[in-house]
């Protein structure tokens, strides 16, 4: 939940800095390119972003890629042709969407990288969780659990690694 709040605050900062005053008639459409709707973070993000963008006068449309890179690439191409006010992108694949990001920016469409940072090409704004802080929180929790179980910080801890290209693993 904290991750959702921090990410939404990042989007809020972008909107305050770049969007015109709120409460006007519809200012256009912003597309949220979501990798999947199978996890709580993504579904929570959709709700939070819809609420905020509505409050500042934008319509939001969400496109779910079902964790398929080719689907998200196709969706990006379709959305670029629609010329939305902005695209919020949570990429399925960090590098595969580089050409789509570059095409959107070349078309004058701001791209916000959300939740998943893409370092291979510039974006207009990036909103991601603080992975270093997340590591500190995890370490503190592991310490507390070891103390509760063993009376001291001793014992074995299993570290499960995920995709090496994913900054959250």
PDB file of C-alpha atoms in Angstrom:
ATOM      1  CA  UNK A   1       0.000   0.000   0.000  1.00  0.00           C
ATOM      2  CA  UNK A   2       2.886   2.365   0.806  1.00  0.00           C
ATOM      3  CA  UNK A   3       4.319   1.627  -2.643  1.00  0.00           C
ATOM      4  CA  UNK A   4       1.009   2.606  -4.259  1.00  0.00           C
ATOM      5  CA  UNK A   5       0.854   5.827  -2.268  1.00  0.00           C
ATOM      6  CA  UNK A   6       4.434   6.810  -3.150  1.00  0.00           C
ATOM      7  CA  UNK A   7       3.869   6.064  -6.815  1.00  0.00           C
ATOM      8  CA  UNK A   8       0.610   7.994  -6.922  1.00  0.00           C
ATOM      9  CA  UNK A   9       2.289  10.945  -5.200  1.00  0.00           C
ATOM     10  CA  UNK A  10       4.896  10.894  -7.948  1.00  0.00           C
ATOM     11  CA  UNK A  11       2.182  11.023 -10.584  1.00  0.00           C
ATOM     12  CA  UNK A  12       0.518  13.830  -8.633  1.00  0.00           C
ATOM     13  CA  UNK A  13       3.757  15.824  -8.671  1.00  0.00           C
ATOM     14  CA  UNK A  14       4.005  15.380 -12.436  1.00  0.00           C
ATOM     15  CA  UNK A  15       0.429  16.444 -12.944  1.00  0.00           C
ATOM     16  CA  UNK A  16       0.742  19.522 -10.757  1.00  0.00           C
ATOM     17  CA  UNK A  17       3.884  20.539 -12.617  1.00  0.00           C
ATOM     18  CA  UNK A  18       2.627  19.938 -16.150  1.00  0.00           C
ATOM     19  CA  UNK A  19      -1.158  19.941 -16.336  1.00  0.00           C
ATOM     20  CA  UNK A  20      -3.427  22.958 -16.492  1.00  0.00           C
ATOM     21  CA  UNK A  21      -5.699  23.901 -13.564  1.00  0.00           C
ATOM     22  CA  UNK A  22      -8.282  21.402 -12.369  1.00  0.00           C
ATOM     23  CA  UNK A  23     -12.045  21.560 -12.620  1.00  0.00           C
ATOM     24  CA  UNK A  24     -12.143  22.516 -16.299  1.00  0.00           C
ATOM     25  CA  UNK A  25     -14.042  20.501 -18.861  1.00  0.00           C
ATOM     26  CA  UNK A  26     -12.373  17.313 -20.025  1.00  0.00           C
ATOM     27  CA  UNK A  27      -8.801  18.053 -20.948  1.00  0.00           C
ATOM     28  CA  UNK A  28      -8.327  14.860 -22.884  1.00  0.00           C
ATOM     29  CA  UNK A  29      -7.403  11.254 -22.362  1.00  0.00           C
ATOM     30  CA  UNK A  30      -4.459   9.695 -20.549  1.00  0.00           C
ATOM     31  CA  UNK A  31      -3.739   6.022 -21.186  1.00  0.00           C
ATOM     32  CA  UNK A  32      -2.406   3.736 -18.466  1.00  0.00           C
ATOM     33  CA  UNK A  33      -0.577   0.820 -20.067  1.00  0.00           C
ATOM     34  CA  UNK A  34      -0.726  -1.799 -17.315  1.00  0.00           C
ATOM     35  CA  UNK A  35       1.319  -5.016 -17.607  1.00  0.00           C
ATOM     36  CA  UNK A  36      -1.285  -7.161 -15.834  1.00  0.00           C
ATOM     37  CA  UNK A  37      -4.272  -6.844 -13.555  1.00  0.00           C
ATOM     38  CA  UNK A  38      -3.450 -10.000 -11.611  1.00  0.00           C
ATOM     39  CA  UNK A  39      -1.797  -8.295  -8.645  1.00  0.00           C
ATOM     40  CA  UNK A  40      -3.071  -5.937  -5.990  1.00  0.00           C
ATOM     41  CA  UNK A  41      -0.545  -3.205  -6.759  1.00  0.00           C
ATOM     42  CA  UNK A  42      -1.637  -2.849 -10.377  1.00  0.00           C
ATOM     43  CA  UNK A  43      -5.370  -2.923  -9.626  1.00  0.00           C
ATOM     44  CA  UNK A  44      -4.846  -0.405  -6.818  1.00  0.00           C
ATOM     45  CA  UNK A  45      -2.839   1.794  -9.163  1.00  0.00           C
ATOM     46  CA  UNK A  46      -5.656   1.792 -11.715  1.00  0.00           C
ATOM     47  CA  UNK A  47      -8.150   2.963  -9.083  1.00  0.00           C
ATOM     48  CA  UNK A  48      -5.858   5.632  -7.644  1.00  0.00           C
ATOM     49  CA  UNK A  49      -4.840   7.012 -11.027  1.00  0.00           C
ATOM     50  CA  UNK A  50      -8.435   7.077 -12.307  1.00  0.00           C
ATOM     51  CA  UNK A  51      -9.551   9.018  -9.244  1.00  0.00           C
ATOM     52  CA  UNK A  52      -6.734  11.540  -9.423  1.00  0.00           C
ATOM     53  CA  UNK A  53      -6.896  12.127 -13.170  1.00  0.00           C
ATOM     54  CA  UNK A  54     -10.672  12.586 -12.995  1.00  0.00           C
ATOM     55  CA  UNK A  55     -10.196  15.185 -10.253  1.00  0.00           C
ATOM     56  CA  UNK A  56      -7.832  17.200 -12.451  1.00  0.00           C
ATOM     57  CA  UNK A  57     -10.042  16.933 -15.534  1.00  0.00           C
ATOM     58  CA  UNK A  58      -8.665  14.008 -17.529  1.00  0.00           C
ATOM     59  CA  UNK A  59     -10.268  10.793 -18.672  1.00  0.00           C
ATOM     60  CA  UNK A  60      -8.150   7.690 -18.092  1.00  0.00           C
ATOM     61  CA  UNK A  61      -8.280   4.546 -20.159  1.00  0.00           C
ATOM     62  CA  UNK A  62      -6.473   1.411 -19.040  1.00  0.00           C
ATOM     63  CA  UNK A  63      -5.092  -1.195 -21.414  1.00  0.00           C
ATOM     64  CA  UNK A  64      -4.065  -4.540 -19.903  1.00  0.00           C
ATOM     65  CA  UNK A  65      -1.251  -6.386 -21.715  1.00  0.00           C
ATOM     66  CA  UNK A  66      -1.788  -9.645 -19.778  1.00  0.00           C
ATOM     67  CA  UNK A  67       2.000  -9.808 -19.239  1.00  0.00           C
ATOM     68  CA  UNK A  68       2.580 -10.136 -22.996  1.00  0.00           C
ATOM     69  CA  UNK A  69       5.272  -7.886 -24.435  1.00  0.00           C
ATOM     70  CA  UNK A  70       3.976  -8.095 -28.005  1.00  0.00           C
ATOM     71  CA  UNK A  71       0.475  -7.141 -26.841  1.00  0.00           C
ATOM     72  CA  UNK A  72       1.813  -4.089 -25.007  1.00  0.00           C
ATOM     73  CA  UNK A  73       3.901  -3.037 -28.023  1.00  0.00           C
ATOM     74  CA  UNK A  74       0.799  -3.254 -30.216  1.00  0.00           C
ATOM     75  CA  UNK A  75      -1.252  -1.332 -27.646  1.00  0.00           C
ATOM     76  CA  UNK A  76       1.397   1.394 -27.513  1.00  0.00           C
ATOM     77  CA  UNK A  77       1.337   1.758 -31.313  1.00  0.00           C
ATOM     78  CA  UNK A  78      -2.462   1.996 -31.289  1.00  0.00           C
ATOM     79  CA  UNK A  79      -2.454   4.566 -28.476  1.00  0.00           C
ATOM     80  CA  UNK A  80       0.210   6.719 -30.141  1.00  0.00           C
ATOM     81  CA  UNK A  81      -2.041   6.927 -33.218  1.00  0.00           C
ATOM     82  CA  UNK A  82      -4.843   8.255 -30.965  1.00  0.00           C
ATOM     83  CA  UNK A  83      -2.603  11.137 -29.758  1.00  0.00           C
ATOM     84  CA  UNK A  84      -3.564  11.125 -26.067  1.00  0.00           C
ATOM     85  CA  UNK A  85      -2.483  13.860 -23.670  1.00  0.00           C
ATOM     86  CA  UNK A  86      -0.049  11.424 -22.005  1.00  0.00           C
ATOM     87  CA  UNK A  87       0.823   7.762 -21.593  1.00  0.00           C
ATOM     88  CA  UNK A  88       1.520   6.180 -18.219  1.00  0.00           C
ATOM     89  CA  UNK A  89       3.554   3.049 -18.899  1.00  0.00           C
ATOM     90  CA  UNK A  90       4.225   0.130 -16.577  1.00  0.00           C
ATOM     91  CA  UNK A  91       6.204  -1.952 -19.051  1.00  0.00           C
ATOM     92  CA  UNK A  92       5.963  -5.716 -19.333  1.00  0.00           C
ATOM     93  CA  UNK A  93       9.561  -5.788 -20.613  1.00  0.00           C
ATOM     94  CA  UNK A  94      11.978  -3.029 -19.625  1.00  0.00           C
ATOM     95  CA  UNK A  95      13.870  -2.863 -22.921  1.00  0.00           C
ATOM     96  CA  UNK A  96      11.339  -4.055 -25.491  1.00  0.00           C
ATOM     97  CA  UNK A  97       9.215  -0.917 -25.095  1.00  0.00           C
ATOM     98  CA  UNK A  98      12.103   1.466 -25.862  1.00  0.00           C
ATOM     99  CA  UNK A  99      11.054   2.014 -29.520  1.00  0.00           C
ATOM    100  CA  UNK A 100       7.455   2.659 -28.464  1.00  0.00           C
ATOM    101  CA  UNK A 101       8.523   5.197 -25.845  1.00  0.00           C
ATOM    102  CA  UNK A 102      10.695   6.956 -28.400  1.00  0.00           C
ATOM    103  CA  UNK A 103       7.844   6.972 -30.951  1.00  0.00           C
ATOM    104  CA  UNK A 104       5.422   8.461 -28.413  1.00  0.00           C
ATOM    105  CA  UNK A 105       7.868  11.168 -27.393  1.00  0.00           C
ATOM    106  CA  UNK A 106       8.641  11.941 -31.059  1.00  0.00           C
ATOM    107  CA  UNK A 107       4.879  12.397 -31.566  1.00  0.00           C
ATOM    108  CA  UNK A 108       4.832  14.911 -28.700  1.00  0.00           C
ATOM    109  CA  UNK A 109       3.124  12.566 -26.246  1.00  0.00           C
ATOM    110  CA  UNK A 110       4.635  12.677 -22.743  1.00  0.00           C
ATOM    111  CA  UNK A 111       5.488   9.249 -21.345  1.00  0.00           C
ATOM    112  CA  UNK A 112       5.475   8.562 -17.611  1.00  0.00           C
ATOM    113  CA  UNK A 113       7.329   5.410 -16.604  1.00  0.00           C
ATOM    114  CA  UNK A 114       5.381   4.018 -13.695  1.00  0.00           C
ATOM    115  CA  UNK A 115       6.505   1.280 -11.310  1.00  0.00           C
ATOM    116  CA  UNK A 116       9.082  -0.098 -13.752  1.00  0.00           C
ATOM    117  CA  UNK A 117      12.038   2.082 -14.622  1.00  0.00           C
ATOM    118  CA  UNK A 118      13.395   1.928 -18.163  1.00  0.00           C
ATOM    119  CA  UNK A 119      16.953   3.223 -18.362  1.00  0.00           C
ATOM    120  CA  UNK A 120      17.634   2.543 -22.048  1.00  0.00           C
ATOM    121  CA  UNK A 121      15.818   5.689 -23.234  1.00  0.00           C
ATOM    122  CA  UNK A 122      14.701   9.002 -21.710  1.00  0.00           C
ATOM    123  CA  UNK A 123      11.184   9.483 -20.426  1.00  0.00           C
ATOM    124  CA  UNK A 124       9.333  12.594 -19.371  1.00  0.00           C
ATOM    125  CA  UNK A 125       8.879  11.420 -15.787  1.00  0.00           C
ATOM    126  CA  UNK A 126       9.588   8.295 -13.778  1.00  0.00           C
ATOM    127  CA  UNK A 127       7.667   7.197 -10.698  1.00  0.00           C
ATOM    128  CA  UNK A 128       9.044   4.086  -9.012  1.00  0.00           C
ATOM    129  CA  UNK A 129       9.258   2.740  -5.484  1.00  0.00           C
ATOM    130  CA  UNK A 130      12.389   3.322  -3.427  1.00  0.00           C
ATOM    131  CA  UNK A 131      14.063  -0.066  -3.735  1.00  0.00           C
ATOM    132  CA  UNK A 132      16.843   0.829  -1.288  1.00  0.00           C
ATOM    133  CA  UNK A 133      14.267   1.765   1.350  1.00  0.00           C
ATOM    134  CA  UNK A 134      12.360  -1.446   0.610  1.00  0.00           C
ATOM    135  CA  UNK A 135      15.596  -3.370   1.272  1.00  0.00           C
ATOM    136  CA  UNK A 136      16.054  -1.641   4.628  1.00  0.00           C
ATOM    137  CA  UNK A 137      12.469  -2.427   5.624  1.00  0.00           C
ATOM    138  CA  UNK A 138      12.932  -6.081   4.632  1.00  0.00           C
ATOM    139  CA  UNK A 139      16.176  -6.313   6.630  1.00  0.00           C
ATOM    140  CA  UNK A 140      14.548  -4.774   9.710  1.00  0.00           C
ATOM    141  CA  UNK A 141      11.653  -7.223   9.437  1.00  0.00           C
ATOM    142  CA  UNK A 142      14.043 -10.179   9.068  1.00  0.00           C
ATOM    143  CA  UNK A 143      15.930  -8.979  12.150  1.00  0.00           C
ATOM    144  CA  UNK A 144      12.707  -8.691  14.177  1.00  0.00           C
ATOM    145  CA  UNK A 145      11.534 -12.148  13.100  1.00  0.00           C
ATOM    146  CA  UNK A 146      14.887 -13.743  13.981  1.00  0.00           C
ATOM    147  CA  UNK A 147      14.886 -12.062  17.397  1.00  0.00           C
ATOM    148  CA  UNK A 148      11.318 -13.229  18.042  1.00  0.00           C
ATOM    149  CA  UNK A 149      12.137 -16.792  17.032  1.00  0.00           C
ATOM    150  CA  UNK A 150      15.698 -17.203  18.348  1.00  0.00           C
ATOM    151  CA  UNK A 151      16.106 -14.444  20.929  1.00  0.00           C
ATOM    152  CA  UNK A 152      18.892 -12.912  18.828  1.00  0.00           C
ATOM    153  CA  UNK A 153      19.754 -12.076  15.254  1.00  0.00           C
ATOM    154  CA  UNK A 154      20.876 -15.575  14.373  1.00  0.00           C
ATOM    155  CA  UNK A 155      19.504 -18.239  12.116  1.00  0.00           C
ATOM    156  CA  UNK A 156      19.181 -18.917   8.425  1.00  0.00           C
ATOM    157  CA  UNK A 157      17.477 -16.657   5.927  1.00  0.00           C
ATOM    158  CA  UNK A 158      16.524 -17.752   2.440  1.00  0.00           C
ATOM    159  CA  UNK A 159      16.859 -15.068  -0.217  1.00  0.00           C
ATOM    160  CA  UNK A 160      14.678 -15.793  -3.239  1.00  0.00           C
ATOM    161  CA  UNK A 161      15.802 -13.948  -6.344  1.00  0.00           C
ATOM    162  CA  UNK A 162      13.642 -13.159  -9.333  1.00  0.00           C
ATOM    163  CA  UNK A 163      14.344 -11.678 -12.746  1.00  0.00           C
ATOM    164  CA  UNK A 164      17.825 -10.084 -12.625  1.00  0.00           C
ATOM    165  CA  UNK A 165      16.555  -7.315 -14.911  1.00  0.00           C
ATOM    166  CA  UNK A 166      13.815  -6.348 -12.465  1.00  0.00           C
ATOM    167  CA  UNK A 167      14.947  -3.722  -9.926  1.00  0.00           C
ATOM    168  CA  UNK A 168      12.461  -5.062  -7.373  1.00  0.00           C
ATOM    169  CA  UNK A 169      13.999  -8.538  -7.131  1.00  0.00           C
TER     170      UNK A 169
END
